[in-house]
Short mmCIF file of C-alpha atoms in Angstrom, two decimals:
data_model
loop_
_atom_site.label_atom_id
_atom_site.label_comp_id
_atom_site.label_asym_id
_atom_site.label_seq_id
_atom_site.Cartn_x
_atom_site.Cartn_y
_atom_site.Cartn_z
CA MET A 1 4.09 71.69 8.06
CA ALA A 2 3.43 73.31 11.43
CA ASN A 3 4.74 71.58 14.53
CA SER A 4 1.26 71.50 16.07
CA PHE A 5 0.06 69.52 13.07
CA ARG A 6 2.85 67.01 13.51
CA HIS A 7 2.22 66.66 17.24
CA SER A 8 -1.47 66.08 16.65
CA PHE A 9 -1.22 63.43 14.01
CA ALA A 10 2.27 61.93 13.81
CA VAL A 11 2.34 58.58 15.58
CA THR A 12 5.52 56.52 15.54
CA THR A 13 6.66 53.40 17.33
CA ASN A 14 10.11 52.10 18.10
CA ALA A 15 9.54 48.60 16.71
CA GLY A 16 10.11 47.93 13.05
CA HIS A 17 7.81 44.96 12.78
CA PHE A 18 4.10 44.95 13.50
CA THR A 19 3.93 41.75 15.57
CA ALA A 20 6.75 42.98 17.78
CA VAL A 21 4.83 46.19 18.35
CA MET A 22 1.75 44.23 19.35
CA LEU A 23 3.73 42.37 21.99
CA GLN A 24 4.71 45.73 23.47
CA PHE A 25 1.06 46.80 23.42
CA GLN A 26 0.25 43.80 25.55
CA ARG A 27 2.72 44.83 28.24
CA PHE A 28 1.28 48.34 28.32
CA SER A 29 -2.34 47.20 28.45
CA THR A 30 -2.71 44.23 30.77
CA SER A 31 -5.98 45.60 32.17
CA VAL A 32 -7.47 45.58 28.69
CA MET A 33 -6.19 42.07 28.03
CA CYS A 34 -7.74 40.77 31.25
CA SER A 35 -11.20 41.85 30.15
CA ALA A 36 -10.78 40.71 26.54
CA MET A 37 -12.37 37.28 26.17
CA ILE A 38 -13.23 37.60 22.51
CA LYS A 39 -14.10 34.43 20.64
CA VAL A 40 -11.71 33.39 17.85
CA LYS A 41 -12.44 30.96 15.06
CA GLU A 42 -10.96 29.81 11.75
CA CYS A 43 -12.80 30.28 8.47
CA GLN A 44 -12.29 29.83 4.73
CA PHE A 45 -13.65 31.64 1.69
CA PRO A 46 -13.92 29.80 -1.63
CA VAL A 47 -12.13 31.28 -4.64
CA PRO A 48 -11.79 29.91 -8.18
CA TRP A 49 -8.32 28.46 -7.49
CA GLY A 50 -8.92 27.18 -3.94
CA HIS A 51 -9.62 29.12 -0.77
CA ILE A 52 -8.65 32.17 1.25
CA ALA A 53 -8.06 31.29 4.88
CA ALA A 54 -8.89 33.69 7.71
CA LYS A 55 -9.37 34.15 11.43
CA SER A 56 -12.35 35.94 12.90
CA TRP A 57 -12.90 37.51 16.29
CA GLY A 58 -16.21 38.47 17.84
CA SER A 59 -19.85 38.20 16.89
CA LYS A 60 -21.01 38.41 13.27
CA ASP A 61 -23.45 41.04 14.52
CA GLY A 62 -20.56 43.36 15.42
CA LEU A 63 -19.39 46.26 13.31
CA PRO A 64 -17.20 44.75 10.56
CA VAL A 65 -13.43 45.28 10.43
CA LEU A 66 -11.17 43.70 7.79
CA CYS A 67 -7.54 43.15 8.85
CA LEU A 68 -4.86 42.90 6.15
CA HIS A 69 -1.36 41.66 6.94
CA GLY A 70 1.97 42.65 5.44
CA TRP A 71 4.07 41.02 2.73
CA SER A 72 5.25 37.50 3.65
CA ASP A 73 3.25 37.55 6.93
CA ASN A 74 -0.19 36.14 7.69
CA ALA A 75 -3.36 36.70 9.69
CA ASN A 76 -1.57 35.96 12.97
CA SER A 77 -0.02 39.43 12.72
CA PHE A 78 -3.22 40.59 14.42
CA SER A 79 -3.45 37.93 17.14
CA ARG A 80 -2.08 40.18 19.88
CA LEU A 81 -3.75 43.37 18.65
CA ILE A 82 -7.41 42.39 18.26
CA PRO A 83 -7.96 41.58 21.98
CA LEU A 84 -6.82 45.14 22.80
CA LEU A 85 -9.35 46.82 20.50
CA PRO A 86 -13.09 47.45 21.05
CA GLN A 87 -14.86 44.14 21.51
CA ASP A 88 -18.16 45.04 19.87
CA ARG A 89 -16.63 44.55 16.40
CA HIS A 90 -16.46 41.59 14.05
CA TYR A 91 -12.80 41.37 13.04
CA VAL A 92 -11.76 39.19 10.10
CA ALA A 93 -8.05 38.81 9.32
CA ILE A 94 -7.32 37.04 6.05
CA ASP A 95 -4.24 35.24 4.82
CA PHE A 96 -3.60 36.77 1.42
CA PRO A 97 -3.27 34.13 -1.34
CA GLY A 98 0.21 32.64 -1.28
CA HIS A 99 0.51 33.43 2.43
CA GLY A 100 -0.35 31.56 5.61
CA LEU A 101 -2.99 28.88 5.12
CA SER A 102 -4.47 30.28 1.89
CA SER A 103 -4.15 28.61 -1.50
CA HIS A 104 -1.39 29.72 -3.83
CA ARG A 105 -2.42 31.51 -6.99
CA PRO A 106 -2.58 29.36 -10.15
CA ALA A 107 0.69 28.48 -11.89
CA GLY A 108 1.89 31.04 -14.40
CA THR A 109 0.29 34.04 -12.68
CA PHE A 110 1.67 37.07 -10.85
CA TYR A 111 1.02 38.36 -7.34
CA ILE A 112 -0.18 41.88 -8.11
CA PHE A 113 -2.21 44.52 -6.30
CA PRO A 114 -5.32 44.40 -8.53
CA GLU A 115 -5.62 40.70 -7.64
CA TYR A 116 -5.43 41.51 -3.93
CA ILE A 117 -8.23 44.05 -4.43
CA SER A 118 -10.29 41.32 -6.09
CA ASP A 119 -9.55 39.06 -3.10
CA ILE A 120 -11.08 41.64 -0.76
CA CYS A 121 -14.16 41.87 -2.99
CA ARG A 122 -14.59 38.10 -2.92
CA VAL A 123 -14.22 37.85 0.85
CA THR A 124 -16.51 40.76 1.70
CA ASN A 125 -19.12 39.52 -0.79
CA VAL A 126 -19.27 36.19 1.04
CA LEU A 127 -19.44 37.99 4.39
CA GLY A 128 -22.21 40.24 3.11
CA TRP A 129 -20.35 43.37 4.17
CA GLU A 130 -21.50 46.50 2.38
CA ARG A 131 -19.48 48.92 4.52
CA PHE A 132 -16.61 48.18 6.88
CA SER A 133 -13.39 49.43 8.44
CA VAL A 134 -9.86 48.38 7.44
CA ILE A 135 -6.74 47.81 9.53
CA GLY A 136 -3.71 47.19 7.32
CA HIS A 137 -0.07 46.58 8.08
CA SER A 138 2.60 47.43 5.49
CA MET A 139 1.56 45.83 2.18
CA GLY A 140 -1.87 45.14 3.65
CA GLY A 141 -2.22 48.84 4.35
CA ASN A 142 -1.36 49.64 0.74
CA VAL A 143 -3.95 47.15 -0.47
CA GLY A 144 -6.53 48.54 1.96
CA CYS A 145 -5.82 52.12 0.93
CA MET A 146 -6.13 51.28 -2.77
CA PHE A 147 -9.38 49.43 -2.10
CA SER A 148 -10.65 52.48 -0.19
CA ALA A 149 -9.87 54.64 -3.21
CA LEU A 150 -11.49 52.30 -5.72
CA PHE A 151 -14.56 51.53 -3.57
CA PRO A 152 -14.84 54.61 -1.32
CA ASP A 153 -18.48 53.97 -0.36
CA MET A 154 -17.55 50.62 1.18
CA VAL A 155 -14.95 51.84 3.70
CA ASP A 156 -15.63 54.12 6.65
CA LYS A 157 -12.29 53.99 8.53
CA VAL A 158 -8.73 53.03 7.64
CA ILE A 159 -5.91 52.42 10.12
CA LEU A 160 -2.53 52.03 8.40
CA ILE A 161 0.37 50.55 10.34
CA ASP A 162 3.85 51.32 9.02
CA THR A 163 2.77 52.48 5.57
CA THR A 164 1.64 55.72 4.01
CA GLY A 165 -0.97 53.88 1.95
CA PHE A 166 0.71 54.35 -1.41
CA LEU A 167 4.30 53.69 -2.46
CA PRO A 168 4.86 55.42 -5.80
CA THR A 169 7.96 54.65 -7.83
CA LYS A 170 10.37 56.70 -9.91
CA GLU A 171 11.52 53.66 -11.84
CA SER A 172 10.61 53.20 -15.48
CA LEU A 173 7.27 51.38 -15.58
CA PRO A 174 8.15 49.46 -18.79
CA ASP A 175 11.38 48.32 -17.14
CA ILE A 176 9.44 47.15 -14.08
CA VAL A 177 7.04 45.07 -16.20
CA GLN A 178 9.87 43.63 -18.29
CA LYS A 179 11.86 42.63 -15.22
CA GLY A 180 8.82 41.01 -13.61
CA ILE A 181 8.07 38.89 -16.68
CA VAL A 182 11.70 37.80 -17.06
CA GLU A 183 11.94 36.84 -13.39
CA LEU A 184 8.70 34.84 -13.47
CA LEU A 185 9.78 32.85 -16.53
CA LYS A 186 13.16 32.25 -14.94
CA TYR A 187 11.49 31.03 -11.75
CA GLU A 188 9.27 28.61 -13.68
CA LYS A 189 12.30 26.93 -15.23
CA GLN A 190 13.88 26.27 -11.86
CA LYS A 191 12.97 23.35 -9.64
CA ARG A 192 12.54 24.62 -6.11
CA PRO A 193 11.86 21.86 -3.59
CA ASN A 194 10.23 23.14 -0.43
CA LYS A 195 13.08 22.87 2.05
CA VAL A 196 12.42 21.19 5.40
CA TYR A 197 13.61 22.98 8.54
CA SER A 198 13.64 22.11 12.18
CA GLU A 199 11.21 24.33 14.08
CA GLN A 200 14.09 26.24 15.67
CA ALA A 201 15.82 26.69 12.31
CA ALA A 202 12.60 28.04 10.83
CA ILE A 203 12.34 30.56 13.67
CA GLU A 204 15.95 31.62 13.17
CA ARG A 205 15.46 31.98 9.41
CA LEU A 206 12.42 34.19 9.93
CA MET A 207 14.21 36.33 12.54
CA THR A 208 17.19 36.72 10.23
CA ALA A 209 14.93 37.97 7.46
CA ASN A 210 13.07 40.24 9.93
CA PRO A 211 15.66 41.42 12.50
CA SER A 212 13.06 43.38 14.51
CA LEU A 213 11.08 40.21 15.28
CA SER A 214 11.26 38.75 18.76
CA GLU A 215 11.32 34.98 19.10
CA GLY A 216 7.79 35.10 20.51
CA SER A 217 6.57 37.05 17.48
CA ALA A 218 8.26 34.57 15.15
CA HIS A 219 6.43 31.71 16.88
CA ILE A 220 3.11 33.50 16.34
CA LEU A 221 3.71 34.02 12.62
CA LEU A 222 4.98 30.49 12.06
CA GLU A 223 1.81 28.97 13.53
CA ARG A 224 0.18 29.79 10.17
CA GLY A 225 3.35 30.25 8.17
CA THR A 226 4.61 26.66 8.33
CA THR A 227 3.27 23.12 8.02
CA LYS A 228 4.63 20.14 9.91
CA VAL A 229 6.11 17.45 7.65
CA HIS A 230 8.39 14.47 8.15
CA GLY A 231 11.64 15.74 9.64
CA GLY A 232 10.42 19.22 10.60
CA VAL A 233 8.40 21.99 8.95
CA HIS A 234 8.29 23.77 5.62
CA PHE A 235 7.20 27.31 4.87
CA ASN A 236 3.71 27.70 3.43
CA ARG A 237 4.21 30.86 1.40
CA ASP A 238 4.42 30.83 -2.35
CA PHE A 239 7.96 31.78 -3.37
CA ARG A 240 6.51 33.80 -6.25
CA ILE A 241 5.60 36.54 -3.76
CA ASN A 242 9.33 37.34 -3.75
CA LEU A 243 9.36 38.13 -7.48
CA PRO A 244 9.27 41.77 -8.64
CA GLY A 245 5.78 43.21 -8.87
CA ILE A 246 4.76 44.27 -12.35
CA ILE A 247 2.10 46.73 -11.23
CA ARG A 248 3.45 49.97 -9.78
CA MET A 249 2.26 53.55 -9.94
CA THR A 250 3.69 57.02 -10.41
CA MET A 251 3.33 59.81 -7.87
CA GLU A 252 0.66 61.41 -10.04
CA GLN A 253 -1.36 58.19 -10.08
CA ALA A 254 -1.00 57.79 -6.32
CA LEU A 255 -2.24 61.34 -5.70
CA GLU A 256 -5.20 60.77 -8.03
CA LEU A 257 -6.21 57.67 -6.09
CA GLN A 258 -5.66 59.48 -2.81
CA LYS A 259 -8.31 62.05 -3.77
CA ARG A 260 -10.96 59.35 -3.92
CA ILE A 261 -10.60 58.23 -0.29
CA THR A 262 -13.52 59.34 1.88
CA ALA A 263 -12.79 57.22 4.97
CA LYS A 264 -11.38 58.52 8.23
CA LEU A 265 -7.67 57.77 8.19
CA LEU A 266 -5.03 57.10 10.87
CA ILE A 267 -1.41 56.21 10.06
CA ILE A 268 0.98 54.76 12.66
CA LEU A 269 4.63 54.61 11.58
CA ALA A 270 7.57 52.66 12.99
CA ASN A 271 10.93 54.42 13.32
CA ASP A 272 12.75 51.38 11.96
CA GLY A 273 10.04 50.30 9.53
CA ILE A 274 9.07 51.63 6.12
CA VAL A 275 11.34 54.67 6.39
CA LYS A 276 14.34 52.31 6.26
CA ARG A 277 13.20 50.40 3.18
CA LYS A 278 14.96 51.05 -0.11
CA GLU A 279 11.62 51.60 -1.87
CA PHE A 280 10.87 54.43 0.55
CA GLN A 281 14.38 55.88 0.40
CA GLN A 282 13.96 56.69 -3.31
CA LEU A 283 11.37 59.30 -2.32
CA ASP A 284 12.86 62.68 -1.48
CA LYS A 285 11.39 65.43 0.70
CA SER A 286 9.38 66.94 -2.15
CA ASP A 287 7.77 63.56 -2.84
CA MET A 288 6.73 63.14 0.79
CA ASP A 289 5.41 66.69 0.87
CA LYS A 290 3.22 65.89 -2.14
CA MET A 291 1.77 62.89 -0.34
CA LEU A 292 1.15 64.92 2.80
CA LYS A 293 -0.40 67.75 0.86
CA GLY A 294 -2.70 65.26 -0.81
CA TYR A 295 -3.96 63.97 2.53
CA ARG A 296 -4.40 67.50 3.81
CA GLU A 297 -6.41 68.48 0.75
CA VAL A 298 -8.65 65.45 1.24
CA SER A 299 -9.09 66.47 4.88
CA LYS A 300 -10.11 70.01 3.91
CA ARG A 301 -12.97 68.61 1.88
CA GLY A 302 -14.61 67.54 5.10
CA TYR A 303 -13.79 63.87 5.32
CA LYS A 304 -12.26 64.27 8.80
CA ASN A 305 -9.17 62.30 7.86
CA HIS A 306 -6.47 62.07 10.51
CA CYS A 307 -3.52 63.43 8.52
CA PRO A 308 -0.74 61.11 9.39
CA VAL A 309 2.94 61.90 9.16
CA PRO A 310 5.58 64.61 9.58
CA SER A 311 6.58 66.70 6.59
CA THR A 312 10.00 65.08 6.11
CA ARG A 313 11.54 61.67 6.63
CA GLN A 314 14.21 63.19 8.84
CA THR A 315 11.65 64.26 11.46
CA LEU A 316 9.84 60.95 11.78
CA GLY A 317 11.59 60.18 15.06
CA GLU A 318 11.35 63.63 16.60
CA HIS A 319 7.77 63.40 17.82
CA THR A 320 7.74 59.81 18.99
CA ARG A 321 4.87 58.64 21.12
CA SER A 322 4.83 55.31 22.91
CA THR A 323 3.30 52.15 21.54
CA GLN A 324 0.62 52.69 24.18
CA ALA A 325 -0.27 56.01 22.55
CA GLY A 326 -0.48 54.28 19.18
CA LEU A 327 -2.87 51.72 20.66
CA GLN A 328 -4.96 54.46 22.26
CA ASP A 329 -5.24 56.25 18.91
CA ALA A 330 -6.29 53.03 17.19
CA ARG A 331 -8.94 52.36 19.82
CA ALA A 332 -10.19 55.95 19.55
CA MET A 333 -10.42 55.62 15.78
CA MET A 334 -12.43 52.41 16.07
CA LEU A 335 -14.84 54.04 18.54
CA SER A 336 -15.28 57.28 16.56
#
């Protein structure tokens, strides 16, 4: 891919975790923060097994934006970002089921991507949104990208943070399904009491699991990620989210879905984020080139997608722009 293409569209940040990046955005953009007095409120959406919790910012009359957090995180991932974005929008950040303040899925069921797509349908149906934008971090970006492929007429813009939208696998799909079933049945036989931590111990546990988190970022996530109980706090998330997913896709399937996306697209990558994950490391240069070619082909069809990433993993850090530049690109995308 030509260098000019990379310079135009490759956006990377130095922080590996989204919330940490948002804290850096705040330091770069104090003038924006001073003028951002956007109203925040809690809300819930009924689902057959309980509710999906969410936070909303701005007036319901604003242009709708759905914010989707990453695996094991929650809606507070967006608490420091939303005030820095255009204020004439109605932002809704959900806690995916099994995360944050949302109900866990029913016993005996898996946490799989088609269910997350159904969750978006349920939430947007209640909101009455027929067309909206999506901001997704990590897993949330993958869910948002798949939703945009399955329901292309409903999504006008997609901003992906530290994900390329699809994460195809080279593993045997039957083996993946078998492993997921075995692990779920094994989990169900085990008694797992929800351990109680002191607040400081909970922060340290979260920072150990996510080394790029600052202590301030950990506090933000744990506001929704824990519940106070006698003797301390316990984590809210459903431990089943840690089990192997049984729904994965091949490169060919990912490229087929990619063709269906009609939304404008911006991808912001972190140097120490997805490119360091073992799932990403299984993809070689030819795999990444296929993904990039797919986005470029979609762009040629006139959808004005912002093609997102360099042609190889090795060059992801070579054209680094500041977190401020990433914020500016996100704001520009929202205003376009």
